[in-house]
Amino acid sequence: MNYSESETKAKKFAVPESFIACIVVITLVVSLGIAADSLAFGRRTIIRIGINAPITGDIPKVGEGTKYAALMWLADIEKNNGIEVNGKKYPVELVIEDNESKAESAVKANTKMITEDEVLFIVGPQSSKQAVPAGDVANNYHTPMISPWSTNPDTTSRRPYVFRGCFLDPFQGPVLANFITEEFKFAKAAVLYDVSSDYPKGLAEFFKQAWEKSHGPGSLVAFESFTTKDTDFSSQLSKIIKSGAQVLFVPQYYNEVALIVQQAHELGWQGPIVGSDSWGSAETVNLCGKDCYGQFFSTHYAAAGAKGATKAFIDRYQKEHGYVPDDVAALTWDSLGLVRNAIENCGRITGRIKKDREAVRDAMAKIKNFNGITGNMTFTEEGDPIKCAVIVRISDKGEYEFYKSVCPE
Amino acid sequence: MQLFLQNIVNAMQWGSFYALIALGYSMVYSILMLFNFAHGDIFMVGSYIGFGVATALLGLTAAFNLPLPGWIILVMTIILAMFLTSFVGMFIERVGYRPLRDAPRASAAITGLMIGIILETGNLALLGAERLSFPALIDTVTFQVGGIYLTNKKILIVVVSLALMSALHLFIQKSKYGMAMRAMSYDFQAVPLMGISINKIAPLTFAIGSGLAAAAGILYSLAYPVLDPYMGVLLGWKAFVAAILGGRGSILGAALAGFLLGFIEIFSVWIFPSTFRDVIAYSVILLILAFRPHGFFGQAHSTQLRL
């Protein structure tokens, strides 16, 4: 029912005609308004939030962290009897879909959640491999989506409906290159990455650009690749060791990190191995063991040494699930916090999903200085937050220790 | 030169897995004239059984306070896992292949694919998608010989693989069952008339092939200690390539081609940019097949088991 349209009609009637006609029309409009309202109340608008996560597939630990963080967020909302918009509380439901860590399944999951489940907002997918294609679907259907963990620029680029909860690869590449230069004073670096996956490939190239910019062409002495599911890297690593590189950059996920680091040591590599935020899973150290102790990686937050709200989240997660949450869980938590903030400030929930999606998207884009557990966030026009990166050192006990914070200039 | 030798060492290790898995394909083919496409997944099951056995043995030694050295546990793990996995192979033969023995070959081939999917997803349902870390039964010792880095594990893998292949060779050449298998591969129709039951030889073939796959699985897990339910898929396909390249049904050919495949993959990374590895490696194999369409030891009209 469109309230304002009827009102203008009422005015047209009222001016030339008698007072009674005016009253009749007003009564009609008011009663219709009440009817419409009670109709909407009868339907009881439920806010559905879609979660697109890799529950199975290559990185199940990432899916688990996503799910646990989302369920904790839901528990908080249920304690509050729903999300309050414009003085009214709306109940919230989660729709959790498994994308099997595959691009096609992530696209399918998004389409299903948008067209069948009528979700208001989608959180996920996590890795860029799925977030880049899935973001396209969300944008085409004008459904707001936030990927908590995808650092590839293509995820949000020219997509007004797609946001992210973390910094980008073009930022992480130079940060790591500068960190290595300042920390170790090295001049020769090598990269080993998966050429068939968006995230490592993008990051490897940004690192290469940044490194060659500060050390001159030819200073990146080996730029070697492999493909997903490979387990033997001996040939690439032999080449890298022979090239005289002083540091090895490995922007891979945890299962490959374990194999690469162990094999590098078996082939006689002695320099440091530096990674990106994809190392941040709790599984990295479980699978890699002592070989990963003392290595560095850049990430979104460090669990050891956390304070305030971050510590409260870590303690609660640890109590419920028995281990320290990794960055995926923390970023998912923050992304859901942003979603809640956007819904609360979207003005009004009409119950008509297309209109509500627009309103929430606009509210999301306007968020300034959101105080998250992974740092303060303000969205740029592209839907990317401005925030700081953390350099973490894996301690001799296998814990992720805060080492240094690097902020964008 | 140093890099060349280092890559030979790398290729020996990598080729061992292809060779051991390719043997299983070849043996089944020579008896039943079908490729058991579930073989890569039997390799995966073997690794998981190895993981279970190793964990159980470690738990037992800890519980009874027996200070058994790691290598004894490793040997026990390999033997027990080979034994248990051979039953998995026999079970697959009994429920999957025997009912289809007279069916069209295509039906039997898709049976293998389906069993493979059942094993993968069954494992996923049973143990979840989380990666398992294979226990380090022996400490890695790295040593350097003339600039080449070797580890005790690499040597162990290559030595055990070669020993298993030699044992298989002896078994097929010298034992009565081996003779029966050779006869069966020579003539599938006539041999049963001589009193050799296909229902005995087929399960035996599956048992041996699966046992070898389990050994490959444990050796593989020593070198690459991250287990996942899909670990056998790609390796199985590539080992299948090796089995064809060696000549269908040829045991020696499968072993040689397995090593060759490892060498081609490793050396194409060394010589060319690593991005082109599989493009180059498999173009080379296509080229070899163009000149030898029946593989190294295969023959046009025979499925003879040659050694």
PDB file of C-alpha atoms in Angstrom, chain B residues 7 59 144 150 217 229 256:
ATOM      1  CA  ASN B   7      66.077 -32.735  -9.420  1.00  0.00           C
ATOM      2  CA  GLY B  59      48.381 -44.458  21.502  1.00  0.00           C
ATOM      3  CA  GLN B 144      74.016 -32.878   2.233  1.00  0.00           C
ATOM      4  CA  LEU B 150      68.757 -35.641   0.850  1.00  0.00           C
ATOM      5  CA  GLY B 217      49.655 -43.807   0.574  1.00  0.00           C
ATOM      6  CA  PRO B 229      39.589 -36.972   1.029  1.00  0.00           C
ATOM      7  CA  LEU B 256      59.003 -47.391 -15.633  1.00  0.00           C
TER       8      LEU B 256
END
